[in-house]
PDB file of C-alpha atoms in Angstrom:
ATOM      1  CA  MET A   1     -14.746 -27.838 -24.027  1.00 77.00           C
ATOM      2  CA  ALA A   2     -13.075 -25.081 -22.055  1.00 84.00           C
ATOM      3  CA  ILE A   3     -14.431 -23.525 -18.934  1.00 82.00           C
ATOM      4  CA  LYS A   4     -13.440 -19.983 -18.211  1.00 78.00           C
ATOM      5  CA  ILE A   5     -14.591 -18.253 -15.054  1.00 72.00           C
ATOM      6  CA  GLU A   6     -13.614 -14.661 -14.430  1.00 72.00           C
ATOM      7  CA  GLN A   7     -14.336 -13.344 -10.997  1.00 71.00           C
ATOM      8  CA  SER A   8     -12.986 -10.224  -9.381  1.00 73.00           C
ATOM      9  CA  ALA A   9     -11.575 -10.506  -5.881  1.00 77.00           C
ATOM     10  CA  GLY A  10     -13.075  -7.168  -5.011  1.00 86.00           C
ATOM     11  CA  ILE A  11     -15.454  -4.339  -5.753  1.00 89.00           C
ATOM     12  CA  PRO A  12     -14.008  -1.446  -7.778  1.00 91.00           C
ATOM     13  CA  VAL A  13     -14.290   1.903  -5.994  1.00 94.00           C
ATOM     14  CA  THR A  14     -13.530   5.335  -7.457  1.00 95.00           C
ATOM     15  CA  ILE A  15     -13.105   8.345  -5.168  1.00 96.00           C
ATOM     16  CA  ALA A  16     -12.042  11.743  -6.508  1.00 95.00           C
ATOM     17  CA  GLY A  17     -10.743  10.083  -9.666  1.00 95.00           C
ATOM     18  CA  LEU A  18      -8.635   7.573  -7.708  1.00 96.00           C
ATOM     19  CA  GLU A  19      -9.162   3.853  -8.245  1.00 95.00           C
ATOM     20  CA  PHE A  20      -9.355   1.415  -5.334  1.00 95.00           C
ATOM     21  CA  GLU A  21     -10.705  -2.067  -4.830  1.00 92.00           C
ATOM     22  CA  PHE A  22     -12.734  -3.194  -1.850  1.00 91.00           C
ATOM     23  CA  ASP A  23     -11.261  -6.578  -0.939  1.00 90.00           C
ATOM     24  CA  LEU A  24     -13.909  -9.318  -0.731  1.00 87.00           C
ATOM     25  CA  SER A  25     -11.603 -11.908   0.839  1.00 87.00           C
ATOM     26  CA  ASP A  26     -12.884 -13.659   3.931  1.00 84.00           C
ATOM     27  CA  ASP A  27     -10.026 -12.272   6.033  1.00 86.00           C
ATOM     28  CA  HIS A  28     -10.799  -8.703   4.986  1.00 85.00           C
ATOM     29  CA  ILE A  29     -14.511  -9.084   5.658  1.00 82.00           C
ATOM     30  CA  LYS A  30     -13.696 -10.474   9.121  1.00 82.00           C
ATOM     31  CA  SER A  31     -11.349  -7.558   9.808  1.00 81.00           C
ATOM     32  CA  LEU A  32     -14.145  -5.097   9.036  1.00 81.00           C
ATOM     33  CA  VAL A  33     -16.197  -6.597  11.832  1.00 77.00           C
ATOM     34  CA  ASN A  34     -13.429  -5.438  14.138  1.00 77.00           C
ATOM     35  CA  LEU A  35     -13.216  -1.982  12.523  1.00 76.00           C
ATOM     36  CA  ASP A  36     -15.914  -0.559  14.784  1.00 74.00           C
ATOM     37  CA  ASN A  37     -14.033  -1.877  17.818  1.00 76.00           C
ATOM     38  CA  ILE A  38     -10.752  -0.401  16.562  1.00 74.00           C
ATOM     39  CA  VAL A  39     -12.299   2.996  15.790  1.00 74.00           C
ATOM     40  CA  ASN A  40     -14.181   3.061  19.103  1.00 74.00           C
ATOM     41  CA  ARG A  41     -10.981   2.222  20.993  1.00 76.00           C
ATOM     42  CA  LYS A  42      -9.084   5.004  19.178  1.00 72.00           C
ATOM     43  CA  VAL A  43     -11.897   7.486  19.801  1.00 70.00           C
ATOM     44  CA  SER A  44     -11.891   6.607  23.503  1.00 73.00           C
ATOM     45  CA  GLU A  45      -8.139   7.308  23.581  1.00 73.00           C
ATOM     46  CA  LEU A  46      -8.657  10.787  22.122  1.00 68.00           C
ATOM     47  CA  ASP A  47      -9.528  13.608  24.505  1.00 66.00           C
ATOM     48  CA  PHE A  48     -12.538  15.540  23.233  1.00 62.00           C
ATOM     49  CA  SER A  49     -13.381  17.104  26.600  1.00 65.00           C
ATOM     50  CA  GLU A  50     -11.840  20.428  25.595  1.00 59.00           C
ATOM     51  CA  PHE A  51     -14.551  20.780  22.920  1.00 58.00           C
ATOM     52  CA  GLU A  52     -17.346  20.690  25.462  1.00 60.00           C
ATOM     53  CA  ASP A  53     -16.706  24.386  26.151  1.00 55.00           C
ATOM     54  CA  GLU A  54     -18.883  27.082  24.693  1.00 56.00           C
ATOM     55  CA  ILE A  55     -18.388  27.472  20.938  1.00 58.00           C
ATOM     56  CA  ASP A  56     -17.066  31.023  21.483  1.00 61.00           C
ATOM     57  CA  GLU A  57     -14.181  29.589  23.485  1.00 70.00           C
ATOM     58  CA  ILE A  58     -12.947  27.342  20.673  1.00 71.00           C
ATOM     59  CA  THR A  59      -9.501  28.523  19.724  1.00 76.00           C
ATOM     60  CA  GLU A  60      -7.656  27.901  16.488  1.00 80.00           C
ATOM     61  CA  GLU A  61      -5.424  25.489  18.383  1.00 83.00           C
ATOM     62  CA  LYS A  62      -8.419  23.509  19.673  1.00 76.00           C
ATOM     63  CA  LEU A  63      -9.936  23.470  16.190  1.00 78.00           C
ATOM     64  CA  ASP A  64      -6.666  22.181  14.685  1.00 83.00           C
ATOM     65  CA  ASP A  65      -6.523  19.494  17.364  1.00 81.00           C
ATOM     66  CA  GLY A  66     -10.121  18.469  16.613  1.00 80.00           C
ATOM     67  CA  LEU A  67      -9.412  18.242  12.890  1.00 87.00           C
ATOM     68  CA  LYS A  68      -6.347  16.091  13.554  1.00 88.00           C
ATOM     69  CA  LYS A  69      -8.396  13.746  15.741  1.00 86.00           C
ATOM     70  CA  THR A  70     -11.071  13.490  13.065  1.00 89.00           C
ATOM     71  CA  ALA A  71      -8.365  12.738  10.501  1.00 92.00           C
ATOM     72  CA  VAL A  72      -7.097   9.866  12.691  1.00 90.00           C
ATOM     73  CA  ILE A  73     -10.548   8.289  12.686  1.00 90.00           C
ATOM     74  CA  LEU A  74     -10.939   8.801   8.938  1.00 94.00           C
ATOM     75  CA  LYS A  75      -7.476   7.345   8.283  1.00 94.00           C
ATOM     76  CA  LEU A  76      -8.268   4.221  10.288  1.00 91.00           C
ATOM     77  CA  SER A  77     -11.529   3.769   8.413  1.00 92.00           C
ATOM     78  CA  PHE A  78     -10.336   4.437   4.847  1.00 94.00           C
ATOM     79  CA  ASP A  79      -7.145   2.409   5.273  1.00 93.00           C
ATOM     80  CA  GLU A  80      -9.054  -0.569   6.649  1.00 90.00           C
ATOM     81  CA  ILE A  81     -11.790  -0.435   4.010  1.00 92.00           C
ATOM     82  CA  LEU A  82      -9.721   0.397   0.908  1.00 94.00           C
ATOM     83  CA  GLY A  83      -6.206  -0.586   1.916  1.00 93.00           C
ATOM     84  CA  LYS A  84      -3.225   0.974   3.621  1.00 94.00           C
ATOM     85  CA  GLY A  85      -2.310   4.380   2.231  1.00 95.00           C
ATOM     86  CA  SER A  86      -5.722   5.059   0.715  1.00 96.00           C
ATOM     87  CA  PHE A  87      -6.477   7.873   3.175  1.00 96.00           C
ATOM     88  CA  GLU A  88      -3.342   9.803   2.225  1.00 96.00           C
ATOM     89  CA  LYS A  89      -4.103   9.480  -1.490  1.00 97.00           C
ATOM     90  CA  ILE A  90      -7.687  10.653  -1.061  1.00 97.00           C
ATOM     91  CA  TYR A  91      -6.745  13.448   1.353  1.00 96.00           C
ATOM     92  CA  LYS A  92      -4.314  14.857  -1.223  1.00 96.00           C
ATOM     93  CA  LYS A  93      -7.253  15.191  -3.643  1.00 96.00           C
ATOM     94  CA  VAL A  94      -9.864  16.173  -1.038  1.00 96.00           C
ATOM     95  CA  PRO A  95      -8.078  17.975   1.834  1.00 95.00           C
ATOM     96  CA  SER A  96     -11.182  18.366   3.998  1.00 94.00           C
ATOM     97  CA  THR A  97     -12.132  16.140   6.914  1.00 93.00           C
ATOM     98  CA  VAL A  98     -15.728  17.319   6.554  1.00 92.00           C
ATOM     99  CA  GLN A  99     -15.850  16.215   2.912  1.00 94.00           C
ATOM    100  CA  LEU A 100     -14.006  12.978   3.702  1.00 95.00           C
ATOM    101  CA  SER A 101     -16.552  12.209   6.416  1.00 93.00           C
ATOM    102  CA  ILE A 102     -19.317  12.607   3.833  1.00 94.00           C
ATOM    103  CA  ILE A 103     -17.396  10.434   1.343  1.00 95.00           C
ATOM    104  CA  LEU A 104     -16.866   7.749   3.995  1.00 94.00           C
ATOM    105  CA  ALA A 105     -20.581   7.693   4.818  1.00 92.00           C
ATOM    106  CA  LYS A 106     -21.457   7.372   1.111  1.00 94.00           C
ATOM    107  CA  LEU A 107     -18.823   4.657   0.668  1.00 93.00           C
ATOM    108  CA  ASN A 108     -20.152   2.651   3.599  1.00 89.00           C
ATOM    109  CA  SER A 109     -23.710   2.918   2.308  1.00 89.00           C
ATOM    110  CA  ALA A 110     -22.736   1.943  -1.249  1.00 91.00           C
ATOM    111  CA  LEU A 111     -20.647  -1.025  -0.073  1.00 89.00           C
ATOM    112  CA  GLU A 112     -23.451  -2.241   2.165  1.00 87.00           C
ATOM    113  CA  GLN A 113     -25.857  -2.132  -0.776  1.00 89.00           C
ATOM    114  CA  GLU A 114     -23.362  -3.837  -3.108  1.00 87.00           C
ATOM    115  CA  LEU A 115     -22.687  -6.625  -0.602  1.00 84.00           C
ATOM    116  CA  GLU A 116     -26.419  -7.182  -0.147  1.00 85.00           C
ATOM    117  CA  GLU A 117     -26.870  -7.432  -3.921  1.00 85.00           C
ATOM    118  CA  LEU A 118     -23.957  -9.866  -4.218  1.00 79.00           C
ATOM    119  CA  GLY A 119     -25.503 -11.994  -1.484  1.00 76.00           C
ATOM    120  CA  GLU A 120     -28.901 -11.950  -3.187  1.00 76.00           C
ATOM    121  CA  LYS A 121     -27.354 -12.926  -6.542  1.00 71.00           C
ATOM    122  CA  ALA A 122     -25.412 -15.777  -4.950  1.00 65.00           C
ATOM    123  CA  GLY A 123     -28.537 -16.995  -3.176  1.00 65.00           C
ATOM    124  CA  LYS A 124     -30.569 -16.841  -6.384  1.00 64.00           C
ATOM    125  CA  LYS A 125     -27.921 -18.779  -8.320  1.00 64.00           C
ATOM    126  CA  GLN A 126     -27.781 -21.449  -5.617  1.00 63.00           C
ATOM    127  CA  SER A 127     -31.571 -21.715  -5.659  1.00 64.00           C
ATOM    128  CA  GLU A 128     -31.588 -22.038  -9.461  1.00 61.00           C
ATOM    129  CA  LYS A 129     -28.923 -24.746  -9.280  1.00 59.00           C
ATOM    130  CA  ALA A 130     -30.913 -26.642  -6.654  1.00 61.00           C
ATOM    131  CA  GLN A 131     -34.087 -26.436  -8.759  1.00 64.00           C
ATOM    132  CA  SER A 132     -32.195 -27.624 -11.832  1.00 65.00           C
ATOM    133  CA  TYR A 133     -30.696 -30.514  -9.861  1.00 62.00           C
ATOM    134  CA  LEU A 134     -34.112 -31.543  -8.524  1.00 63.00           C
ATOM    135  CA  LYS A 135     -35.653 -31.442 -12.027  1.00 65.00           C
ATOM    136  CA  ALA A 136     -32.818 -33.538 -13.419  1.00 63.00           C
ATOM    137  CA  LYS A 137     -33.171 -36.024 -10.585  1.00 58.00           C
ATOM    138  CA  LYS A 138     -36.937 -36.328 -11.163  1.00 64.00           C
ATOM    139  CA  ALA A 139     -36.402 -36.812 -14.904  1.00 68.00           C
ATOM    140  CA  LYS A 140     -34.095 -39.786 -14.228  1.00 65.00           C
ATOM    141  CA  LYS A 141     -36.783 -41.609 -12.224  1.00 60.00           C
TER     142      LYS A 141
END
């Protein structure tokens, strides 16, 4: 008898026709816990005070600076979630920080749902195994 178990080490993700894999390793999951801290630290380092002016006073230079700062945050997030270099690949296909922000929100929501489903499936399988074990143990008595 041969036992063959095929299990992916990640969740396939497609964005703008590009293929990525969300790493399910323990180390990667742990690093995501720190992602909020990393992003918050980077955001605190960026100076957004110039954008508190009236909207009429926003210059092209200030707008460019704001877009660059947004891109930094998006880069940190995409590269941590999907792997180093993923932001650059996606940005080449979707050169809009507004659109990438929307994509990131959708990605986070979809991954959260997928991880919940994986957890539920694992819990159900463990419960089924326990029930099977208990039935087998009772049958032996």
